[in-house]
Amino acid sequence: MAPHSRIYLTRHAQAEHNVDLDYSIHDAPLTPLGKKQAAALAPKISSLQDSAHLIVTSPLKRTLQTTKLGWGPAVARLGIDNVICLPQAQECNAFPCDTGSAKPVLASDPEFKEFDLSLLTDDWTSKQGFYSEDRGAIANRAKWVRHYLRDRPEENIVLVAHGDVLRSITASSNGPSTHMWQNAEVRIFEFNPDHVDGEAFLHQKEDVAAAGGYGPTSSSADFDA
């Protein structure tokens, strides 16, 4: 367990569903601008590229792409096959845009086949049970991710994920965070020493960089209402 570890939370760059709020795009990938945003992020976080000990990413296409481009130097140093593709870090809602692709689909795609997809089970795209969009299930999954990160031995851990699930991962005793993550944004968190053994809540240490502007998530209406 490394309760004193630093977590480099990262939201993916602009994806196709962020542009026109078209949530029908299955496993929405980055737009051409999003790829530029992710690539532009890499030099903004050069010191973090050197200090990262582990990279964890949601296995949706847009987060895998952001990992390769935004954290490219760290990926090259640590090895792309050592990046952990963690299905529990997938986005919250059950829209097609927030639903990942089956392991055989990713494994046959030249852009993603080098990732270690061994943790992707048949039900990871089901959006049922543990992966349900039910708010209680999301809170439990976010807690699972925090415990997973807490129990890793590495001191500096990158997690590339999505706006909605990041708000749940960075929840407090008052509920999910309301921070509106920008595209390709990185923020550093540490574990709250008062909650390490229970909820394993995180608290922010610093804002680091953002290569893009605000991009709505499929739950943005919940905050705008």
PDB file of C-alpha atoms in Angstrom:
ATOM      1  CA  MET A   1       0.000   0.000   0.000  1.00  0.00           C
ATOM      2  CA  ALA A   2       1.222   3.492  -0.853  1.00  0.00           C
ATOM      3  CA  PRO A   3      -1.193   5.883   0.895  1.00  0.00           C
ATOM      4  CA  HIS A   4       1.272   8.731   0.406  1.00  0.00           C
ATOM      5  CA  SER A   5       1.354   8.357  -3.356  1.00  0.00           C
ATOM      6  CA  ARG A   6       0.596  11.200  -5.733  1.00  0.00           C
ATOM      7  CA  ILE A   7      -2.101  10.603  -8.332  1.00  0.00           C
ATOM      8  CA  TYR A   8      -1.845  12.478 -11.630  1.00  0.00           C
ATOM      9  CA  LEU A   9      -5.492  12.590 -12.688  1.00  0.00           C
ATOM     10  CA  THR A  10      -5.981  13.373 -16.365  1.00  0.00           C
ATOM     11  CA  ARG A  11      -9.089  13.932 -18.426  1.00  0.00           C
ATOM     12  CA  HIS A  12      -9.017  12.868 -22.077  1.00  0.00           C
ATOM     13  CA  ALA A  13      -8.731  15.461 -24.854  1.00  0.00           C
ATOM     14  CA  GLN A  14     -11.638  16.542 -27.063  1.00  0.00           C
ATOM     15  CA  ALA A  15     -13.598  13.567 -28.382  1.00  0.00           C
ATOM     16  CA  GLU A  16     -16.147  13.390 -31.165  1.00  0.00           C
ATOM     17  CA  HIS A  17     -19.146  13.356 -28.830  1.00  0.00           C
ATOM     18  CA  ASN A  18     -17.963  16.549 -27.084  1.00  0.00           C
ATOM     19  CA  VAL A  19     -18.323  18.641 -30.244  1.00  0.00           C
ATOM     20  CA  ASP A  20     -22.046  18.427 -31.049  1.00  0.00           C
ATOM     21  CA  LEU A  21     -23.108  16.554 -27.902  1.00  0.00           C
ATOM     22  CA  ASP A  22     -23.821  13.528 -30.072  1.00  0.00           C
ATOM     23  CA  TYR A  23     -23.912  10.736 -27.524  1.00  0.00           C
ATOM     24  CA  SER A  24     -24.853   8.128 -30.151  1.00  0.00           C
ATOM     25  CA  ILE A  25     -21.219   7.769 -31.330  1.00  0.00           C
ATOM     26  CA  HIS A  26     -20.049   4.416 -30.012  1.00  0.00           C
ATOM     27  CA  ASP A  27     -16.820   4.561 -28.006  1.00  0.00           C
ATOM     28  CA  ALA A  28     -16.214   8.088 -29.273  1.00  0.00           C
ATOM     29  CA  PRO A  29     -12.564   8.620 -30.259  1.00  0.00           C
ATOM     30  CA  LEU A  30     -10.600  11.860 -30.200  1.00  0.00           C
ATOM     31  CA  THR A  31     -11.235  14.476 -32.866  1.00  0.00           C
ATOM     32  CA  PRO A  32      -8.292  15.778 -34.928  1.00  0.00           C
ATOM     33  CA  LEU A  33      -8.244  18.761 -32.536  1.00  0.00           C
ATOM     34  CA  GLY A  34      -8.340  16.390 -29.598  1.00  0.00           C
ATOM     35  CA  LYS A  35      -5.249  14.601 -30.881  1.00  0.00           C
ATOM     36  CA  LYS A  36      -3.496  17.964 -31.153  1.00  0.00           C
ATOM     37  CA  GLN A  37      -4.581  18.842 -27.613  1.00  0.00           C
ATOM     38  CA  ALA A  38      -3.237  15.555 -26.254  1.00  0.00           C
ATOM     39  CA  ALA A  39       0.063  15.972 -28.097  1.00  0.00           C
ATOM     40  CA  ALA A  40       0.313  19.566 -26.832  1.00  0.00           C
ATOM     41  CA  LEU A  41      -0.158  18.355 -23.268  1.00  0.00           C
ATOM     42  CA  ALA A  42       2.967  16.187 -23.297  1.00  0.00           C
ATOM     43  CA  PRO A  43       5.578  18.998 -23.150  1.00  0.00           C
ATOM     44  CA  LYS A  44       3.491  20.926 -20.593  1.00  0.00           C
ATOM     45  CA  ILE A  45       3.974  18.119 -18.076  1.00  0.00           C
ATOM     46  CA  SER A  46       7.576  17.155 -18.813  1.00  0.00           C
ATOM     47  CA  SER A  47       8.545  16.823 -15.150  1.00  0.00           C
ATOM     48  CA  LEU A  48       5.600  14.493 -14.527  1.00  0.00           C
ATOM     49  CA  GLN A  49       6.569  12.404 -17.564  1.00  0.00           C
ATOM     50  CA  ASP A  50       9.897  11.777 -15.845  1.00  0.00           C
ATOM     51  CA  SER A  51       8.483  11.093 -12.381  1.00  0.00           C
ATOM     52  CA  ALA A  52       5.554   8.798 -13.218  1.00  0.00           C
ATOM     53  CA  HIS A  53       6.043   5.241 -12.004  1.00  0.00           C
ATOM     54  CA  LEU A  54       2.803   3.743 -13.334  1.00  0.00           C
ATOM     55  CA  ILE A  55       0.215   4.652 -15.948  1.00  0.00           C
ATOM     56  CA  VAL A  56      -3.397   3.526 -15.601  1.00  0.00           C
ATOM     57  CA  THR A  57      -6.047   4.346 -18.175  1.00  0.00           C
ATOM     58  CA  SER A  58      -9.685   3.786 -18.923  1.00  0.00           C
ATOM     59  CA  PRO A  59      -9.849   1.414 -21.910  1.00  0.00           C
ATOM     60  CA  LEU A  60     -12.162   3.610 -24.006  1.00  0.00           C
ATOM     61  CA  LYS A  61     -10.626   4.739 -27.266  1.00  0.00           C
ATOM     62  CA  ARG A  62     -10.386   8.419 -26.351  1.00  0.00           C
ATOM     63  CA  THR A  63      -8.526   7.715 -23.121  1.00  0.00           C
ATOM     64  CA  LEU A  64      -6.189   5.221 -24.761  1.00  0.00           C
ATOM     65  CA  GLN A  65      -5.404   7.835 -27.424  1.00  0.00           C
ATOM     66  CA  THR A  66      -4.864  10.534 -24.801  1.00  0.00           C
ATOM     67  CA  THR A  67      -2.566   8.191 -22.899  1.00  0.00           C
ATOM     68  CA  LYS A  68      -0.429   7.502 -25.968  1.00  0.00           C
ATOM     69  CA  LEU A  69      -0.212  11.142 -27.025  1.00  0.00           C
ATOM     70  CA  GLY A  70      -0.443  13.129 -23.804  1.00  0.00           C
ATOM     71  CA  TRP A  71       1.732  10.809 -21.739  1.00  0.00           C
ATOM     72  CA  GLY A  72       3.862   9.650 -24.678  1.00  0.00           C
ATOM     73  CA  PRO A  73       7.312  10.124 -23.117  1.00  0.00           C
ATOM     74  CA  ALA A  74       6.272   8.286 -19.955  1.00  0.00           C
ATOM     75  CA  VAL A  75       4.644   5.520 -22.013  1.00  0.00           C
ATOM     76  CA  ALA A  76       7.860   5.155 -24.037  1.00  0.00           C
ATOM     77  CA  ARG A  77       9.962   5.025 -20.875  1.00  0.00           C
ATOM     78  CA  LEU A  78       7.763   2.584 -18.967  1.00  0.00           C
ATOM     79  CA  GLY A  79       6.589   0.506 -21.950  1.00  0.00           C
ATOM     80  CA  ILE A  80       3.131   0.580 -23.506  1.00  0.00           C
ATOM     81  CA  ASP A  81       2.593  -3.051 -22.517  1.00  0.00           C
ATOM     82  CA  ASN A  82       2.982  -1.970 -18.876  1.00  0.00           C
ATOM     83  CA  VAL A  83       0.139   0.538 -19.087  1.00  0.00           C
ATOM     84  CA  ILE A  84      -2.778  -0.837 -17.041  1.00  0.00           C
ATOM     85  CA  CYS A  85      -6.069  -0.686 -18.948  1.00  0.00           C
ATOM     86  CA  LEU A  86      -8.529  -0.548 -16.070  1.00  0.00           C
ATOM     87  CA  PRO A  87     -12.175  -1.129 -17.060  1.00  0.00           C
ATOM     88  CA  GLN A  88     -13.347   0.142 -13.677  1.00  0.00           C
ATOM     89  CA  ALA A  89     -12.179   3.636 -14.735  1.00  0.00           C
ATOM     90  CA  GLN A  90     -14.575   3.780 -17.693  1.00  0.00           C
ATOM     91  CA  GLU A  91     -17.085   6.622 -18.016  1.00  0.00           C
ATOM     92  CA  CYS A  92     -20.304   6.548 -16.005  1.00  0.00           C
ATOM     93  CA  ASN A  93     -23.270   6.749 -18.345  1.00  0.00           C
ATOM     94  CA  ALA A  94     -24.708   4.050 -20.615  1.00  0.00           C
ATOM     95  CA  PHE A  95     -24.765   6.153 -23.775  1.00  0.00           C
ATOM     96  CA  PRO A  96     -22.972   4.629 -26.772  1.00  0.00           C
ATOM     97  CA  CYS A  97     -20.285   7.328 -26.518  1.00  0.00           C
ATOM     98  CA  ASP A  98     -19.472   6.162 -22.966  1.00  0.00           C
ATOM     99  CA  THR A  99     -19.533   2.444 -23.788  1.00  0.00           C
ATOM    100  CA  GLY A 100     -16.220   0.817 -24.623  1.00  0.00           C
ATOM    101  CA  SER A 101     -15.310  -1.649 -27.333  1.00  0.00           C
ATOM    102  CA  ALA A 102     -14.931  -5.377 -26.804  1.00  0.00           C
ATOM    103  CA  LYS A 103     -11.414  -6.675 -26.244  1.00  0.00           C
ATOM    104  CA  PRO A 104     -11.187  -8.398 -29.679  1.00  0.00           C
ATOM    105  CA  VAL A 105     -12.090  -5.114 -31.383  1.00  0.00           C
ATOM    106  CA  LEU A 106      -9.358  -3.187 -29.604  1.00  0.00           C
ATOM    107  CA  ALA A 107      -6.847  -6.010 -30.023  1.00  0.00           C
ATOM    108  CA  SER A 108      -7.356  -6.000 -33.796  1.00  0.00           C
ATOM    109  CA  ASP A 109      -6.948  -2.231 -34.113  1.00  0.00           C
ATOM    110  CA  PRO A 110      -3.349  -1.197 -34.920  1.00  0.00           C
ATOM    111  CA  GLU A 111      -3.764   1.914 -32.780  1.00  0.00           C
ATOM    112  CA  PHE A 112      -4.544  -0.056 -29.624  1.00  0.00           C
ATOM    113  CA  LYS A 113      -3.217  -3.595 -30.059  1.00  0.00           C
ATOM    114  CA  GLU A 114       0.020  -2.883 -28.169  1.00  0.00           C
ATOM    115  CA  PHE A 115      -1.848  -2.158 -24.942  1.00  0.00           C
ATOM    116  CA  ASP A 116      -2.239  -4.950 -22.407  1.00  0.00           C
ATOM    117  CA  LEU A 117      -5.976  -5.637 -22.569  1.00  0.00           C
ATOM    118  CA  SER A 118      -5.927  -8.629 -20.247  1.00  0.00           C
ATOM    119  CA  LEU A 119      -8.175  -7.001 -17.615  1.00  0.00           C
ATOM    120  CA  LEU A 120     -11.025  -6.465 -20.095  1.00  0.00           C
ATOM    121  CA  THR A 121     -13.652  -9.069 -19.286  1.00  0.00           C
ATOM    122  CA  ASP A 122     -16.647  -9.877 -21.458  1.00  0.00           C
ATOM    123  CA  ASP A 123     -18.946  -7.789 -19.256  1.00  0.00           C
ATOM    124  CA  TRP A 124     -16.861  -4.619 -19.165  1.00  0.00           C
ATOM    125  CA  THR A 125     -19.045  -3.021 -21.858  1.00  0.00           C
ATOM    126  CA  SER A 126     -22.338  -4.233 -20.375  1.00  0.00           C
ATOM    127  CA  LYS A 127     -23.199  -1.114 -18.339  1.00  0.00           C
ATOM    128  CA  GLN A 128     -24.945  -3.473 -15.908  1.00  0.00           C
ATOM    129  CA  GLY A 129     -24.313  -4.474 -12.322  1.00  0.00           C
ATOM    130  CA  PHE A 130     -20.931  -3.174 -11.171  1.00  0.00           C
ATOM    131  CA  TYR A 131     -20.715  -1.084 -14.374  1.00  0.00           C
ATOM    132  CA  SER A 132     -24.263   0.271 -14.116  1.00  0.00           C
ATOM    133  CA  GLU A 133     -24.993   3.988 -14.495  1.00  0.00           C
ATOM    134  CA  ASP A 134     -26.925   3.842 -11.214  1.00  0.00           C
ATOM    135  CA  ARG A 135     -25.477   6.509  -8.939  1.00  0.00           C
ATOM    136  CA  GLY A 136     -24.906   4.081  -6.102  1.00  0.00           C
ATOM    137  CA  ALA A 137     -23.056   1.728  -8.443  1.00  0.00           C
ATOM    138  CA  ILE A 138     -20.947   4.613  -9.761  1.00  0.00           C
ATOM    139  CA  ALA A 139     -20.017   5.657  -6.222  1.00  0.00           C
ATOM    140  CA  ASN A 140     -19.012   2.070  -5.412  1.00  0.00           C
ATOM    141  CA  ARG A 141     -16.955   1.800  -8.587  1.00  0.00           C
ATOM    142  CA  ALA A 142     -15.208   5.110  -7.884  1.00  0.00           C
ATOM    143  CA  LYS A 143     -14.385   3.882  -4.390  1.00  0.00           C
ATOM    144  CA  TRP A 144     -13.035   0.652  -5.919  1.00  0.00           C
ATOM    145  CA  VAL A 145     -10.723   2.709  -8.159  1.00  0.00           C
ATOM    146  CA  ARG A 146      -9.493   4.777  -5.208  1.00  0.00           C
ATOM    147  CA  HIS A 147      -8.752   1.592  -3.263  1.00  0.00           C
ATOM    148  CA  TYR A 148      -6.973   0.125  -6.285  1.00  0.00           C
ATOM    149  CA  LEU A 149      -4.750   3.208  -6.557  1.00  0.00           C
ATOM    150  CA  ARG A 150      -4.194   3.297  -2.792  1.00  0.00           C
ATOM    151  CA  ASP A 151      -3.068  -0.326  -2.741  1.00  0.00           C
ATOM    152  CA  ARG A 152      -0.555   0.033  -5.567  1.00  0.00           C
ATOM    153  CA  PRO A 153       3.083   0.241  -4.390  1.00  0.00           C
ATOM    154  CA  GLU A 154       4.075   2.985  -6.849  1.00  0.00           C
ATOM    155  CA  GLU A 155       4.492   6.542  -5.536  1.00  0.00           C
ATOM    156  CA  ASN A 156       3.517   8.535  -8.634  1.00  0.00           C
ATOM    157  CA  ILE A 157       0.554   7.142 -10.564  1.00  0.00           C
ATOM    158  CA  VAL A 158      -1.102   8.507 -13.702  1.00  0.00           C
ATOM    159  CA  LEU A 159      -4.808   7.858 -14.199  1.00  0.00           C
ATOM    160  CA  VAL A 160      -6.330   8.892 -17.534  1.00  0.00           C
ATOM    161  CA  ALA A 161     -10.108   8.880 -17.399  1.00  0.00           C
ATOM    162  CA  HIS A 162     -13.287  10.885 -18.045  1.00  0.00           C
ATOM    163  CA  GLY A 163     -14.946  13.973 -16.599  1.00  0.00           C
ATOM    164  CA  ASP A 164     -17.905  12.285 -14.935  1.00  0.00           C
ATOM    165  CA  VAL A 165     -16.026   9.380 -13.398  1.00  0.00           C
ATOM    166  CA  LEU A 166     -13.232  11.710 -12.277  1.00  0.00           C
ATOM    167  CA  ARG A 167     -15.798  13.762 -10.388  1.00  0.00           C
ATOM    168  CA  SER A 168     -16.845  10.576  -8.593  1.00  0.00           C
ATOM    169  CA  ILE A 169     -13.281   9.444  -7.971  1.00  0.00           C
ATOM    170  CA  THR A 170     -12.532  12.846  -6.420  1.00  0.00           C
ATOM    171  CA  ALA A 171     -15.682  12.786  -4.300  1.00  0.00           C
ATOM    172  CA  SER A 172     -15.714  13.802  -0.654  1.00  0.00           C
ATOM    173  CA  SER A 173     -18.053  13.039   2.206  1.00  0.00           C
ATOM    174  CA  ASN A 174     -20.332  15.660   0.620  1.00  0.00           C
ATOM    175  CA  GLY A 175     -20.654  13.703  -2.621  1.00  0.00           C
ATOM    176  CA  PRO A 176     -19.090  13.927  -6.080  1.00  0.00           C
ATOM    177  CA  SER A 177     -16.902  16.861  -7.003  1.00  0.00           C
ATOM    178  CA  THR A 178     -18.453  19.548  -9.201  1.00  0.00           C
ATOM    179  CA  HIS A 179     -15.192  20.458 -10.939  1.00  0.00           C
ATOM    180  CA  MET A 180     -15.752  20.903 -14.675  1.00  0.00           C
ATOM    181  CA  TRP A 181     -12.727  19.189 -16.160  1.00  0.00           C
ATOM    182  CA  GLN A 182     -11.187  20.745 -19.254  1.00  0.00           C
ATOM    183  CA  ASN A 183     -10.015  18.700 -22.199  1.00  0.00           C
ATOM    184  CA  ALA A 184      -6.544  17.228 -21.613  1.00  0.00           C
ATOM    185  CA  GLU A 185      -6.372  18.582 -18.070  1.00  0.00           C
ATOM    186  CA  VAL A 186      -3.999  17.258 -15.406  1.00  0.00           C
ATOM    187  CA  ARG A 187      -4.442  17.775 -11.664  1.00  0.00           C
ATOM    188  CA  ILE A 188      -2.393  16.215  -8.872  1.00  0.00           C
ATOM    189  CA  PHE A 189      -4.134  14.587  -5.907  1.00  0.00           C
ATOM    190  CA  GLU A 190      -3.042  12.800  -2.759  1.00  0.00           C
ATOM    191  CA  PHE A 191      -4.966  10.618  -0.353  1.00  0.00           C
ATOM    192  CA  ASN A 192      -6.697  12.406   2.488  1.00  0.00           C
ATOM    193  CA  PRO A 193      -4.917  11.085   5.601  1.00  0.00           C
ATOM    194  CA  ASP A 194      -8.191  11.113   7.532  1.00  0.00           C
ATOM    195  CA  HIS A 195      -9.833   8.663   5.111  1.00  0.00           C
ATOM    196  CA  VAL A 196      -7.051   6.381   3.853  1.00  0.00           C
ATOM    197  CA  ASP A 197      -8.445   3.265   5.541  1.00  0.00           C
ATOM    198  CA  GLY A 198     -12.091   3.843   4.639  1.00  0.00           C
ATOM    199  CA  GLU A 199     -13.384   5.717   1.636  1.00  0.00           C
ATOM    200  CA  ALA A 200      -9.822   6.601   0.594  1.00  0.00           C
ATOM    201  CA  PHE A 201     -10.897  10.096  -0.425  1.00  0.00           C
ATOM    202  CA  LEU A 202      -8.433  12.199  -2.389  1.00  0.00           C
ATOM    203  CA  HIS A 203      -7.615  15.855  -1.968  1.00  0.00           C
ATOM    204  CA  GLN A 204      -6.106  18.090  -4.601  1.00  0.00           C
ATOM    205  CA  LYS A 205      -2.527  19.306  -4.321  1.00  0.00           C
ATOM    206  CA  GLU A 206      -2.250  21.399  -7.480  1.00  0.00           C
ATOM    207  CA  ASP A 207      -3.529  22.219 -10.941  1.00  0.00           C
ATOM    208  CA  VAL A 208      -0.842  21.371 -13.459  1.00  0.00           C
ATOM    209  CA  ALA A 209      -1.909  21.987 -17.052  1.00  0.00           C
ATOM    210  CA  ALA A 210      -4.749  21.894 -19.548  1.00  0.00           C
ATOM    211  CA  ALA A 211      -4.250  21.758 -23.300  1.00  0.00           C
ATOM    212  CA  GLY A 212      -7.892  22.284 -24.255  1.00  0.00           C
ATOM    213  CA  GLY A 213     -10.957  24.193 -23.156  1.00  0.00           C
ATOM    214  CA  TYR A 214     -14.008  22.896 -21.359  1.00  0.00           C
ATOM    215  CA  GLY A 215     -15.663  19.955 -23.076  1.00  0.00           C
ATOM    216  CA  PRO A 216     -19.116  18.895 -21.847  1.00  0.00           C
ATOM    217  CA  THR A 217     -19.643  15.366 -20.616  1.00  0.00           C
ATOM    218  CA  SER A 218     -22.802  13.330 -21.031  1.00  0.00           C
ATOM    219  CA  SER A 219     -23.825  14.345 -17.496  1.00  0.00           C
ATOM    220  CA  SER A 220     -23.252  18.082 -17.937  1.00  0.00           C
ATOM    221  CA  ALA A 221     -27.008  18.705 -17.849  1.00  0.00           C
ATOM    222  CA  ASP A 222     -26.959  17.530 -14.239  1.00  0.00           C
ATOM    223  CA  PHE A 223     -24.722  20.479 -13.396  1.00  0.00           C
ATOM    224  CA  ASP A 224     -26.391  23.034 -15.700  1.00  0.00           C
ATOM    225  CA  ALA A 225     -29.908  22.335 -14.453  1.00  0.00           C
TER     226      ALA A 225
END
